[in-house]
């Protein structure tokens, strides 16, 4: 059932809960970034205070990312079958607990173990959101509204690097303790604000079938559906592989940006935090424009917009790398332009995967593409850290440009993919 087919009073109540769900889940997911991307600001101080190498820090990032990707995939499958409200709150609380413990640690081994655990709990953030959004937003509006929702990535990552850029003057450990407190308060708010599906508040489900078809799938039926819509779907595989390259570029800037700007450009940690935030803030606009353009000009075919965005991101990263000794404003402008472009594909991959897999397998599809995305930390974390440590940042950024070119070419393979999978359900 679409909103147009509902009685006026039912449609009004549905829109209220739809808006409430979008806003609450946006805030909640932004808070997951508060207890994940705080490490990037703390890294330079940790190197100085504890003598940790870039290789060690890169290994933390890689192990965290790999566990995050596996968790996002595994929890995506679980997330399609359980209450999204309970699942999301539990993940945020456990992630905050890991950050508190990290702040009290000093041994490299303990840092690695705790940050790996944090990676697993972080993977409990997005799958419940995918379930919530595909149950509350019609497929014809998903690209536009989910692009608005996806600004939570940039809001969370941008705010935490700005806040921690000032907190770090109190000591790097506070970059973990204060965001944890904020996350715990937010988790309590999520508990009261979220509900799982329209049915849980007495509303009709979107795309609801006739009463004769209204029955829960058995486990075997659900697995067959997932195999068909996700694992046996070439379009999902192309999106997943392309996501590897999108996230390599994105996380290279988020994780290494403050360190790179300080060592390569001689910029203070506070200014570096603002410049990485510019990358994120521009990404918010990029997501909104990409989502709007997908629905308005490309008939919901997100991969076509991804090709254009990824190609432009390559150009701006190349300019950032190639312009010798740019003034701070120009470096910030080029980073912002790259962020504007890279966040279009970052948002649209999940939207396209959710639409192609349909709401029944949306969390699984998003988790699957996320698995490839976070496998990118092998390159953006450990790989880039070792490259910068042994050969310098020029070589590291040059490698990033090659990654962006490869991502553009892979998105081309999904150019002809359908907008959604509902027509042949």
mmCIF file of C-alpha atoms in Angstrom:
data_model
loop_
_atom_site.group_PDB
_atom_site.id
_atom_site.type_symbol
_atom_site.label_atom_id
_atom_site.label_comp_id
_atom_site.label_asym_id
_atom_site.label_seq_id
_atom_site.Cartn_x
_atom_site.Cartn_y
_atom_site.Cartn_z
ATOM 1 C CA UNK A 1 0.000 0.000 0.000
ATOM 2 C CA UNK A 2 1.246 3.513 -0.874
ATOM 3 C CA UNK A 3 0.473 6.642 1.163
ATOM 4 C CA UNK A 4 -1.945 7.848 -1.547
ATOM 5 C CA UNK A 5 -4.164 4.810 -0.919
ATOM 6 C CA UNK A 6 -4.491 5.428 2.821
ATOM 7 C CA UNK A 7 -7.299 7.258 4.569
ATOM 8 C CA UNK A 8 -6.318 10.890 5.366
ATOM 9 C CA UNK A 9 -6.020 10.341 9.120
ATOM 10 C CA UNK A 10 -3.961 7.172 8.568
ATOM 11 C CA UNK A 11 -1.690 8.917 6.055
ATOM 12 C CA UNK A 12 -1.161 11.786 8.516
ATOM 13 C CA UNK A 13 -0.155 9.384 11.278
ATOM 14 C CA UNK A 14 2.085 7.466 8.871
ATOM 15 C CA UNK A 15 3.902 10.649 7.791
ATOM 16 C CA UNK A 16 4.441 11.601 11.441
ATOM 17 C CA UNK A 17 6.043 8.250 12.228
ATOM 18 C CA UNK A 18 7.983 8.269 8.975
ATOM 19 C CA UNK A 19 9.503 11.662 9.803
ATOM 20 C CA UNK A 20 10.153 10.649 13.408
ATOM 21 C CA UNK A 21 11.875 7.453 12.298
ATOM 22 C CA UNK A 22 14.077 9.217 9.744
ATOM 23 C CA UNK A 23 15.184 11.930 12.191
ATOM 24 C CA UNK A 24 15.741 9.597 15.161
ATOM 25 C CA UNK A 25 17.704 7.056 13.124
ATOM 26 C CA UNK A 26 19.770 9.868 11.556
ATOM 27 C CA UNK A 27 20.779 11.146 14.988
ATOM 28 C CA UNK A 28 21.438 7.625 16.202
ATOM 29 C CA UNK A 29 23.646 6.703 13.272
ATOM 30 C CA UNK A 30 25.548 10.000 13.512
ATOM 31 C CA UNK A 31 26.371 9.038 17.111
ATOM 32 C CA UNK A 32 27.903 5.762 15.916
ATOM 33 C CA UNK A 33 30.488 7.973 14.181
ATOM 34 C CA UNK A 34 31.223 9.730 17.471
ATOM 35 C CA UNK A 35 32.571 6.438 18.810
ATOM 36 C CA UNK A 36 34.312 5.394 15.595
ATOM 37 C CA UNK A 37 35.917 8.344 13.808
ATOM 38 C CA UNK A 38 37.281 9.930 16.992
ATOM 39 C CA UNK A 39 40.440 7.842 16.539
ATOM 40 C CA UNK A 40 41.643 9.848 13.528
ATOM 41 C CA UNK A 41 42.065 13.025 15.608
ATOM 42 C CA UNK A 42 43.711 11.150 18.485
ATOM 43 C CA UNK A 43 46.232 9.366 16.230
ATOM 44 C CA UNK A 44 48.912 12.110 15.989
ATOM 45 C CA UNK A 45 48.893 12.567 19.790
ATOM 46 C CA UNK A 46 49.024 8.798 20.320
ATOM 47 C CA UNK A 47 52.075 8.588 18.044
ATOM 48 C CA UNK A 48 53.804 11.288 20.072
ATOM 49 C CA UNK A 49 52.717 10.068 23.515
ATOM 50 C CA UNK A 50 53.092 6.307 23.073
ATOM 51 C CA UNK A 51 55.493 5.992 20.138
ATOM 52 C CA UNK A 52 52.979 4.051 18.025
ATOM 53 C CA UNK A 53 53.955 3.862 14.329
ATOM 54 C CA UNK A 54 51.778 4.637 11.306
ATOM 55 C CA UNK A 55 51.929 0.942 10.462
ATOM 56 C CA UNK A 56 50.475 0.025 13.867
ATOM 57 C CA UNK A 57 47.753 2.657 13.600
ATOM 58 C CA UNK A 58 46.978 1.549 10.061
ATOM 59 C CA UNK A 59 46.673 -2.034 11.310
ATOM 60 C CA UNK A 60 44.154 -0.890 13.955
ATOM 61 C CA UNK A 61 42.129 0.797 11.218
ATOM 62 C CA UNK A 62 42.290 -2.258 8.970
ATOM 63 C CA UNK A 63 41.322 -4.811 11.627
ATOM 64 C CA UNK A 64 38.526 -2.537 12.818
ATOM 65 C CA UNK A 65 37.273 -2.091 9.268
ATOM 66 C CA UNK A 66 37.394 -5.796 8.448
ATOM 67 C CA UNK A 67 35.468 -6.716 11.603
ATOM 68 C CA UNK A 68 33.046 -3.897 10.868
ATOM 69 C CA UNK A 69 32.454 -5.193 7.345
ATOM 70 C CA UNK A 70 31.928 -8.794 8.482
ATOM 71 C CA UNK A 71 29.664 -7.582 11.282
ATOM 72 C CA UNK A 72 27.650 -5.352 8.965
ATOM 73 C CA UNK A 73 27.136 -8.290 6.617
ATOM 74 C CA UNK A 74 26.266 -10.825 9.341
ATOM 75 C CA UNK A 75 24.101 -8.361 11.212
ATOM 76 C CA UNK A 76 22.444 -7.371 7.943
ATOM 77 C CA UNK A 77 21.090 -10.895 7.636
ATOM 78 C CA UNK A 78 20.002 -10.821 11.275
ATOM 79 C CA UNK A 79 18.699 -7.268 10.947
ATOM 80 C CA UNK A 80 16.094 -8.297 8.382
ATOM 81 C CA UNK A 81 14.540 -10.609 10.979
ATOM 82 C CA UNK A 82 14.734 -8.783 14.336
ATOM 83 C CA UNK A 83 13.447 -5.597 15.963
ATOM 84 C CA UNK A 84 15.505 -2.689 14.594
ATOM 85 C CA UNK A 85 15.001 -0.519 17.683
ATOM 86 C CA UNK A 86 16.498 -3.053 20.106
ATOM 87 C CA UNK A 87 19.305 -3.944 17.724
ATOM 88 C CA UNK A 88 20.480 -0.382 17.086
ATOM 89 C CA UNK A 89 20.414 0.687 20.738
ATOM 90 C CA UNK A 90 22.376 -2.401 21.820
ATOM 91 C CA UNK A 91 25.080 -1.757 19.227
ATOM 92 C CA UNK A 92 25.525 1.890 20.223
ATOM 93 C CA UNK A 93 25.781 1.091 23.946
ATOM 94 C CA UNK A 94 28.380 -1.644 23.390
ATOM 95 C CA UNK A 95 30.407 0.562 21.049
ATOM 96 C CA UNK A 96 30.450 3.352 23.642
ATOM 97 C CA UNK A 97 31.659 0.843 26.249
ATOM 98 C CA UNK A 98 34.560 -0.133 23.973
ATOM 99 C CA UNK A 99 35.566 3.519 23.627
ATOM 100 C CA UNK A 100 35.585 4.014 27.392
ATOM 101 C CA UNK A 101 37.859 0.988 27.747
ATOM 102 C CA UNK A 102 40.095 2.199 24.898
ATOM 103 C CA UNK A 103 40.618 5.490 26.710
ATOM 104 C CA UNK A 104 41.907 3.642 29.784
ATOM 105 C CA UNK A 105 44.320 1.453 27.773
ATOM 106 C CA UNK A 106 48.009 1.992 27.038
ATOM 107 C CA UNK A 107 49.224 -1.309 25.536
ATOM 108 C CA UNK A 108 49.257 -1.696 21.743
ATOM 109 C CA UNK A 109 47.746 -5.195 21.982
ATOM 110 C CA UNK A 110 44.860 -3.947 24.121
ATOM 111 C CA UNK A 111 44.229 -1.080 21.692
ATOM 112 C CA UNK A 112 43.980 -3.577 18.848
ATOM 113 C CA UNK A 113 41.635 -5.963 20.673
ATOM 114 C CA UNK A 114 39.297 -3.230 21.901
ATOM 115 C CA UNK A 115 39.148 -1.481 18.521
ATOM 116 C CA UNK A 116 38.381 -4.785 16.795
ATOM 117 C CA UNK A 117 35.503 -5.355 19.225
ATOM 118 C CA UNK A 118 34.322 -1.836 18.525
ATOM 119 C CA UNK A 119 34.340 -2.672 14.819
ATOM 120 C CA UNK A 120 31.974 -5.579 15.421
ATOM 121 C CA UNK A 121 29.537 -3.529 17.503
ATOM 122 C CA UNK A 122 29.664 -0.688 14.958
ATOM 123 C CA UNK A 123 28.317 -3.162 12.402
ATOM 124 C CA UNK A 124 25.067 -3.220 14.385
ATOM 125 C CA UNK A 125 24.332 0.389 13.380
ATOM 126 C CA UNK A 126 23.402 0.495 9.715
ATOM 127 C CA UNK A 127 21.483 -2.797 9.147
ATOM 128 C CA UNK A 128 18.630 -1.823 11.496
ATOM 129 C CA UNK A 129 18.498 1.572 9.795
ATOM 130 C CA UNK A 130 18.173 -0.118 6.388
ATOM 131 C CA UNK A 131 15.276 -2.161 7.768
ATOM 132 C CA UNK A 132 13.609 0.915 9.255
ATOM 133 C CA UNK A 133 13.919 3.059 6.151
ATOM 134 C CA UNK A 134 12.698 0.471 3.655
ATOM 135 C CA UNK A 135 9.658 -0.223 5.848
ATOM 136 C CA UNK A 136 8.784 3.450 6.307
ATOM 137 C CA UNK A 137 9.678 4.953 2.882
ATOM 138 C CA UNK A 138 8.033 3.947 -0.448
ATOM 139 C CA UNK A 139 10.487 2.714 -3.145
ATOM 140 C CA UNK A 140 9.624 5.684 -5.391
ATOM 141 C CA UNK A 141 10.859 8.103 -2.702
ATOM 142 C CA UNK A 142 13.727 6.050 -1.311
ATOM 143 C CA UNK A 143 16.629 7.672 -3.200
ATOM 144 C CA UNK A 144 15.612 11.213 -2.246
ATOM 145 C CA UNK A 145 14.700 10.553 1.391
ATOM 146 C CA UNK A 146 17.508 8.095 2.038
ATOM 147 C CA UNK A 147 19.953 10.658 0.614
ATOM 148 C CA UNK A 148 18.686 13.048 3.272
ATOM 149 C CA UNK A 149 19.119 10.294 5.854
ATOM 150 C CA UNK A 150 22.622 9.529 4.599
ATOM 151 C CA UNK A 151 23.762 12.990 5.645
ATOM 152 C CA UNK A 152 23.992 11.409 9.103
ATOM 153 C CA UNK A 153 27.325 9.900 7.982
ATOM 154 C CA UNK A 154 28.784 13.322 7.266
ATOM 155 C CA UNK A 155 27.118 15.062 10.202
ATOM 156 C CA UNK A 156 28.524 12.519 12.647
ATOM 157 C CA UNK A 157 31.999 12.307 11.127
ATOM 158 C CA UNK A 158 32.228 16.076 10.624
ATOM 159 C CA UNK A 159 31.114 16.981 14.135
ATOM 160 C CA UNK A 160 33.365 14.463 15.867
ATOM 161 C CA UNK A 161 36.553 15.653 14.139
ATOM 162 C CA UNK A 162 35.726 19.262 15.026
ATOM 163 C CA UNK A 163 34.849 18.455 18.654
ATOM 164 C CA UNK A 164 37.823 16.141 19.160
ATOM 165 C CA UNK A 165 40.113 18.681 17.491
ATOM 166 C CA UNK A 166 39.601 20.805 20.605
ATOM 167 C CA UNK A 167 39.148 17.996 23.138
ATOM 168 C CA UNK A 168 42.567 16.552 22.242
ATOM 169 C CA UNK A 169 44.236 19.509 23.979
ATOM 170 C CA UNK A 170 42.973 17.955 27.252
ATOM 171 C CA UNK A 171 44.723 14.703 26.333
ATOM 172 C CA UNK A 172 43.974 12.149 23.612
ATOM 173 C CA UNK A 173 42.100 9.853 26.028
ATOM 174 C CA UNK A 174 39.288 12.399 26.340
ATOM 175 C CA UNK A 175 38.646 11.947 22.600
ATOM 176 C CA UNK A 176 37.211 8.555 23.576
ATOM 177 C CA UNK A 177 35.566 9.294 26.914
ATOM 178 C CA UNK A 178 33.510 12.374 26.017
ATOM 179 C CA UNK A 179 32.080 10.962 22.740
ATOM 180 C CA UNK A 180 31.153 7.792 24.669
ATOM 181 C CA UNK A 181 29.066 9.771 27.151
ATOM 182 C CA UNK A 182 27.304 11.562 24.274
ATOM 183 C CA UNK A 183 26.608 8.207 22.580
ATOM 184 C CA UNK A 184 25.115 6.692 25.742
ATOM 185 C CA UNK A 185 22.747 9.636 26.160
ATOM 186 C CA UNK A 186 21.772 9.266 22.500
ATOM 187 C CA UNK A 187 21.118 5.533 22.929
ATOM 188 C CA UNK A 188 18.601 6.316 25.675
ATOM 189 C CA UNK A 189 16.878 8.752 23.318
ATOM 190 C CA UNK A 190 16.704 6.143 20.550
ATOM 191 C CA UNK A 191 15.003 3.696 22.884
ATOM 192 C CA UNK A 192 12.103 6.107 23.341
ATOM 193 C CA UNK A 193 11.974 7.534 19.794
ATOM 194 C CA UNK A 194 12.123 4.486 17.501
ATOM 195 C CA UNK A 195 9.586 1.812 16.605
ATOM 196 C CA UNK A 196 10.287 -1.133 14.317
ATOM 197 C CA UNK A 197 7.698 -1.212 11.504
ATOM 198 C CA UNK A 198 4.408 0.526 10.628
ATOM 199 C CA UNK A 199 2.543 -2.542 11.891
ATOM 200 C CA UNK A 200 4.097 -2.094 15.356
ATOM 201 C CA UNK A 201 2.209 1.212 15.755
ATOM 202 C CA UNK A 202 -1.018 -0.021 14.159
ATOM 203 C CA UNK A 203 -0.353 1.254 10.625
ATOM 204 C CA UNK A 204 -0.499 -0.620 7.293
ATOM 205 C CA UNK A 205 2.735 -1.788 5.703
ATOM 206 C CA UNK A 206 3.983 -0.222 2.461
ATOM 207 C CA UNK A 207 3.632 -2.442 -0.640
ATOM 208 C CA UNK A 208 1.334 -4.631 1.423
ATOM 209 C CA UNK A 209 0.024 -7.647 -0.455
ATOM 210 C CA UNK A 210 -3.471 -9.031 -0.316
ATOM 211 C CA UNK A 211 -4.548 -10.820 2.816
ATOM 212 C CA UNK A 212 -4.092 -14.181 1.127
ATOM 213 C CA UNK A 213 -0.421 -13.385 0.604
ATOM 214 C CA UNK A 214 0.087 -11.817 4.016
ATOM 215 C CA UNK A 215 2.126 -14.438 5.795
ATOM 216 C CA UNK A 216 5.557 -14.585 7.245
ATOM 217 C CA UNK A 217 8.126 -16.348 5.116
ATOM 218 C CA UNK A 218 9.563 -19.512 6.522
ATOM 219 C CA UNK A 219 13.295 -19.569 7.091
ATOM 220 C CA UNK A 220 13.804 -21.643 3.928
ATOM 221 C CA UNK A 221 11.665 -19.279 1.831
ATOM 222 C CA UNK A 222 13.536 -16.270 3.150
ATOM 223 C CA UNK A 223 16.913 -17.849 2.352
ATOM 224 C CA UNK A 224 15.799 -18.655 -1.194
ATOM 225 C CA UNK A 225 14.615 -15.083 -1.639
ATOM 226 C CA UNK A 226 17.936 -13.695 -0.383
ATOM 227 C CA UNK A 227 19.926 -16.009 -2.659
ATOM 228 C CA UNK A 228 17.943 -14.780 -5.646
ATOM 229 C CA UNK A 229 17.814 -11.076 -4.836
ATOM 230 C CA UNK A 230 21.264 -10.632 -3.292
ATOM 231 C CA UNK A 231 23.862 -13.362 -3.805
ATOM 232 C CA UNK A 232 22.627 -14.411 -7.251
ATOM 233 C CA UNK A 233 22.138 -10.857 -8.498
ATOM 234 C CA UNK A 234 24.967 -9.526 -10.750
ATOM 235 C CA UNK A 235 23.973 -5.899 -10.100
ATOM 236 C CA UNK A 236 24.454 -6.352 -6.346
ATOM 237 C CA UNK A 237 27.908 -7.849 -6.939
ATOM 238 C CA UNK A 238 28.988 -4.936 -9.139
ATOM 239 C CA UNK A 239 27.755 -2.430 -6.557
ATOM 240 C CA UNK A 240 29.574 -4.312 -3.795
ATOM 241 C CA UNK A 241 32.899 -4.360 -5.662
ATOM 242 C CA UNK A 242 32.576 -0.688 -6.607
ATOM 243 C CA UNK A 243 31.864 0.096 -2.964
ATOM 244 C CA UNK A 244 35.346 -1.181 -2.085
ATOM 245 C CA UNK A 245 36.879 1.645 -4.112
ATOM 246 C CA UNK A 246 34.435 4.296 -2.872
ATOM 247 C CA UNK A 247 35.229 3.498 0.746
ATOM 248 C CA UNK A 248 38.978 3.330 0.133
ATOM 249 C CA UNK A 249 38.920 6.973 -0.963
ATOM 250 C CA UNK A 250 36.458 8.069 1.714
ATOM 251 C CA UNK A 251 38.221 6.394 4.623
ATOM 252 C CA UNK A 252 41.663 7.460 3.467
ATOM 253 C CA UNK A 253 40.573 11.071 3.971
ATOM 254 C CA UNK A 254 38.628 10.448 7.191
ATOM 255 C CA UNK A 255 41.240 8.260 8.899
ATOM 256 C CA UNK A 256 44.474 9.833 7.674
ATOM 257 C CA UNK A 257 43.304 13.367 6.859
ATOM 258 C CA UNK A 258 44.394 15.031 10.130
ATOM 259 C CA UNK A 259 47.773 13.248 10.092
ATOM 260 C CA UNK A 260 48.339 13.891 6.378
ATOM 261 C CA UNK A 261 47.461 17.583 6.606
ATOM 262 C CA UNK A 262 49.721 18.030 9.618
ATOM 263 C CA UNK A 263 52.761 16.206 8.227
ATOM 264 C CA UNK A 264 52.410 16.979 4.510
ATOM 265 C CA UNK A 265 50.971 20.498 4.679
ATOM 266 C CA UNK A 266 52.092 21.642 8.159
ATOM 267 C CA UNK A 267 48.531 22.410 9.309
ATOM 268 C CA UNK A 268 47.570 22.420 13.010
ATOM 269 C CA UNK A 269 45.343 19.642 14.346
ATOM 270 C CA UNK A 270 42.475 22.093 15.001
ATOM 271 C CA UNK A 271 42.582 23.447 11.430
ATOM 272 C CA UNK A 272 43.013 19.932 10.052
ATOM 273 C CA UNK A 273 39.852 18.909 11.907
ATOM 274 C CA UNK A 274 37.928 21.729 10.259
ATOM 275 C CA UNK A 275 39.303 20.802 6.824
ATOM 276 C CA UNK A 276 38.255 17.169 7.189
ATOM 277 C CA UNK A 277 34.889 18.496 8.366
ATOM 278 C CA UNK A 278 34.723 20.522 5.116
ATOM 279 C CA UNK A 279 35.095 17.218 3.252
ATOM 280 C CA UNK A 280 32.143 15.882 5.265
ATOM 281 C CA UNK A 281 29.948 18.985 5.076
ATOM 282 C CA UNK A 282 30.393 19.165 1.305
ATOM 283 C CA UNK A 283 29.497 15.491 1.259
ATOM 284 C CA UNK A 284 26.114 16.330 2.798
ATOM 285 C CA UNK A 285 25.302 18.575 -0.153
ATOM 286 C CA UNK A 286 26.692 15.974 -2.548
ATOM 287 C CA UNK A 287 24.434 13.253 -1.119
ATOM 288 C CA UNK A 288 21.340 15.421 -1.415
ATOM 289 C CA UNK A 289 22.138 16.473 -4.973
ATOM 290 C CA UNK A 290 22.966 12.897 -6.011
ATOM 291 C CA UNK A 291 19.752 11.509 -4.511
ATOM 292 C CA UNK A 292 17.624 14.238 -6.076
ATOM 293 C CA UNK A 293 19.304 13.817 -9.476
ATOM 294 C CA UNK A 294 18.835 10.042 -9.321
ATOM 295 C CA UNK A 295 15.066 10.346 -8.897
ATOM 296 C CA UNK A 296 14.629 13.452 -11.067
ATOM 297 C CA UNK A 297 16.809 12.737 -14.095
ATOM 298 C CA UNK A 298 17.868 9.078 -14.004
ATOM 299 C CA UNK A 299 14.626 7.275 -13.095
ATOM 300 C CA UNK A 300 16.033 5.933 -9.815
ATOM 301 C CA UNK A 301 19.105 4.400 -11.497
ATOM 302 C CA UNK A 302 21.755 5.279 -8.933
ATOM 303 C CA UNK A 303 24.760 3.580 -10.620
ATOM 304 C CA UNK A 304 24.594 6.086 -13.486
ATOM 305 C CA UNK A 305 24.978 8.980 -11.074
ATOM 306 C CA UNK A 306 27.799 7.074 -9.334
ATOM 307 C CA UNK A 307 29.820 6.967 -12.567
ATOM 308 C CA UNK A 308 29.665 10.745 -12.928
ATOM 309 C CA UNK A 309 30.400 11.456 -9.263
ATOM 310 C CA UNK A 310 33.323 9.034 -9.037
ATOM 311 C CA UNK A 311 34.942 10.470 -12.172
ATOM 312 C CA UNK A 312 34.710 14.007 -10.776
ATOM 313 C CA UNK A 313 36.077 12.885 -7.393
ATOM 314 C CA UNK A 314 39.116 11.505 -9.223
ATOM 315 C CA UNK A 315 39.707 14.898 -10.846
ATOM 316 C CA UNK A 316 39.574 16.834 -7.562
ATOM 317 C CA UNK A 317 41.830 14.394 -5.697
ATOM 318 C CA UNK A 318 44.264 14.700 -8.596
ATOM 319 C CA UNK A 319 44.238 18.494 -8.268
ATOM 320 C CA UNK A 320 44.765 18.247 -4.488
ATOM 321 C CA UNK A 321 47.779 16.021 -5.152
ATOM 322 C CA UNK A 322 49.157 17.917 -8.150
ATOM 323 C CA UNK A 323 48.958 21.564 -7.047
ATOM 324 C CA UNK A 324 52.297 22.322 -5.334
ATOM 325 C CA UNK A 325 52.053 23.986 -1.896
ATOM 326 C CA UNK A 326 48.424 25.157 -2.166
ATOM 327 C CA UNK A 327 47.228 27.770 0.347
ATOM 328 C CA UNK A 328 44.999 26.413 3.102
ATOM 329 C CA UNK A 329 41.816 27.756 1.513
ATOM 330 C CA UNK A 330 42.558 26.022 -1.795
ATOM 331 C CA UNK A 331 43.426 22.717 -0.117
ATOM 332 C CA UNK A 332 40.151 22.919 1.844
ATOM 333 C CA UNK A 333 38.224 23.780 -1.336
ATOM 334 C CA UNK A 334 39.658 20.808 -3.243
ATOM 335 C CA UNK A 335 38.990 18.438 -0.325
ATOM 336 C CA UNK A 336 35.455 19.788 -0.096
ATOM 337 C CA UNK A 337 34.876 19.272 -3.824
ATOM 338 C CA UNK A 338 36.163 15.698 -3.554
ATOM 339 C CA UNK A 339 33.827 15.112 -0.593
ATOM 340 C CA UNK A 340 30.877 16.522 -2.553
ATOM 341 C CA UNK A 341 31.527 13.948 -5.278
ATOM 342 C CA UNK A 342 32.520 10.860 -3.266
ATOM 343 C CA UNK A 343 29.505 10.960 -0.956
ATOM 344 C CA UNK A 344 27.089 10.618 -3.863
ATOM 345 C CA UNK A 345 28.255 7.043 -4.593
ATOM 346 C CA UNK A 346 28.694 6.354 -0.870
ATOM 347 C CA UNK A 347 24.981 7.011 -0.348
ATOM 348 C CA UNK A 348 23.650 5.649 -3.625
ATOM 349 C CA UNK A 349 25.293 2.218 -3.398
ATOM 350 C CA UNK A 350 23.220 1.382 -0.318
ATOM 351 C CA UNK A 351 20.074 2.924 -1.787
ATOM 352 C CA UNK A 352 20.449 1.034 -5.068
ATOM 353 C CA UNK A 353 21.204 -2.240 -3.270
ATOM 354 C CA UNK A 354 18.167 -1.839 -0.989
ATOM 355 C CA UNK A 355 15.861 -1.055 -3.909
ATOM 356 C CA UNK A 356 17.172 -3.864 -6.123
ATOM 357 C CA UNK A 357 16.938 -6.428 -3.296
ATOM 358 C CA UNK A 358 13.506 -5.060 -2.178
ATOM 359 C CA UNK A 359 12.591 -4.278 1.418
ATOM 360 C CA UNK A 360 12.474 -7.971 2.356
ATOM 361 C CA UNK A 361 16.232 -8.389 1.822
ATOM 362 C CA UNK A 362 17.338 -4.749 2.090
ATOM 363 C CA UNK A 363 19.453 -5.114 5.237
ATOM 364 C CA UNK A 364 21.166 -8.214 3.826
ATOM 365 C CA UNK A 365 21.976 -6.437 0.547
ATOM 366 C CA UNK A 366 23.271 -3.351 2.325
ATOM 367 C CA UNK A 367 25.318 -5.532 4.665
ATOM 368 C CA UNK A 368 26.787 -7.385 1.686
ATOM 369 C CA UNK A 369 27.854 -4.192 -0.096
ATOM 370 C CA UNK A 370 29.130 -2.912 3.246
ATOM 371 C CA UNK A 371 31.308 -6.002 3.646
ATOM 372 C CA UNK A 372 33.186 -5.009 0.501
ATOM 373 C CA UNK A 373 33.228 -1.366 1.559
ATOM 374 C CA UNK A 374 34.912 -2.032 4.860
ATOM 375 C CA UNK A 375 37.304 -4.571 3.360
ATOM 376 C CA UNK A 376 38.752 -1.423 1.770
ATOM 377 C CA UNK A 377 40.505 -0.671 5.061
ATOM 378 C CA UNK A 378 43.144 -3.197 3.966
ATOM 379 C CA UNK A 379 44.179 -0.447 1.550
ATOM 380 C CA UNK A 380 42.980 2.763 3.233
ATOM 381 C CA UNK A 381 44.231 1.751 6.690
ATOM 382 C CA UNK A 382 47.240 -0.531 6.849
ATOM 383 C CA UNK A 383 48.243 -0.214 3.176
ATOM 384 C CA UNK A 384 48.179 3.578 3.103
ATOM 385 C CA UNK A 385 49.865 3.803 6.508
ATOM 386 C CA UNK A 386 52.783 1.628 5.386
ATOM 387 C CA UNK A 387 53.051 3.474 2.056
ATOM 388 C CA UNK A 388 53.207 6.853 3.806
ATOM 389 C CA UNK A 389 55.627 5.549 6.441
ATOM 390 C CA UNK A 390 58.132 4.158 3.925
ATOM 391 C CA UNK A 391 57.667 6.320 0.805
ATOM 392 C CA UNK A 392 55.861 9.495 1.880
ATOM 393 C CA UNK A 393 52.448 11.029 1.333
ATOM 394 C CA UNK A 394 53.012 11.842 -2.359
ATOM 395 C CA UNK A 395 53.036 8.153 -3.231
ATOM 396 C CA UNK A 396 50.084 7.461 -0.934
ATOM 397 C CA UNK A 397 47.881 10.099 -2.594
ATOM 398 C CA UNK A 398 48.995 8.963 -6.052
ATOM 399 C CA UNK A 399 47.812 5.456 -5.214
ATOM 400 C CA UNK A 400 44.492 6.872 -4.068
ATOM 401 C CA UNK A 401 43.947 8.452 -7.492
ATOM 402 C CA UNK A 402 44.417 5.062 -9.173
ATOM 403 C CA UNK A 403 41.852 3.582 -6.776
ATOM 404 C CA UNK A 404 39.320 6.274 -7.726
ATOM 405 C CA UNK A 405 39.843 5.600 -11.449
ATOM 406 C CA UNK A 406 39.227 1.874 -10.943
ATOM 407 C CA UNK A 407 36.033 2.601 -9.008
ATOM 408 C CA UNK A 408 34.705 4.740 -11.858
ATOM 409 C CA UNK A 409 35.270 1.947 -14.369
ATOM 410 C CA UNK A 410 33.526 -0.658 -12.203
ATOM 411 C CA UNK A 411 30.438 1.519 -11.736
ATOM 412 C CA UNK A 412 30.132 1.602 -15.531
ATOM 413 C CA UNK A 413 29.358 -2.135 -15.436
ATOM 414 C CA UNK A 414 26.120 -1.384 -13.529
ATOM 415 C CA UNK A 415 24.988 1.364 -15.916
ATOM 416 C CA UNK A 416 22.102 -0.739 -17.287
ATOM 417 C CA UNK A 417 20.908 -2.101 -13.899
ATOM 418 C CA UNK A 418 17.175 -1.745 -13.143
ATOM 419 C CA UNK A 419 16.044 0.890 -10.670
ATOM 420 C CA UNK A 420 14.464 -1.681 -8.325
ATOM 421 C CA UNK A 421 13.583 -5.354 -7.997
ATOM 422 C CA UNK A 422 9.873 -5.056 -7.253
ATOM 423 C CA UNK A 423 8.696 -5.561 -10.831
ATOM 424 C CA UNK A 424 9.811 -9.196 -10.882
ATOM 425 C CA UNK A 425 9.236 -10.086 -7.241
#
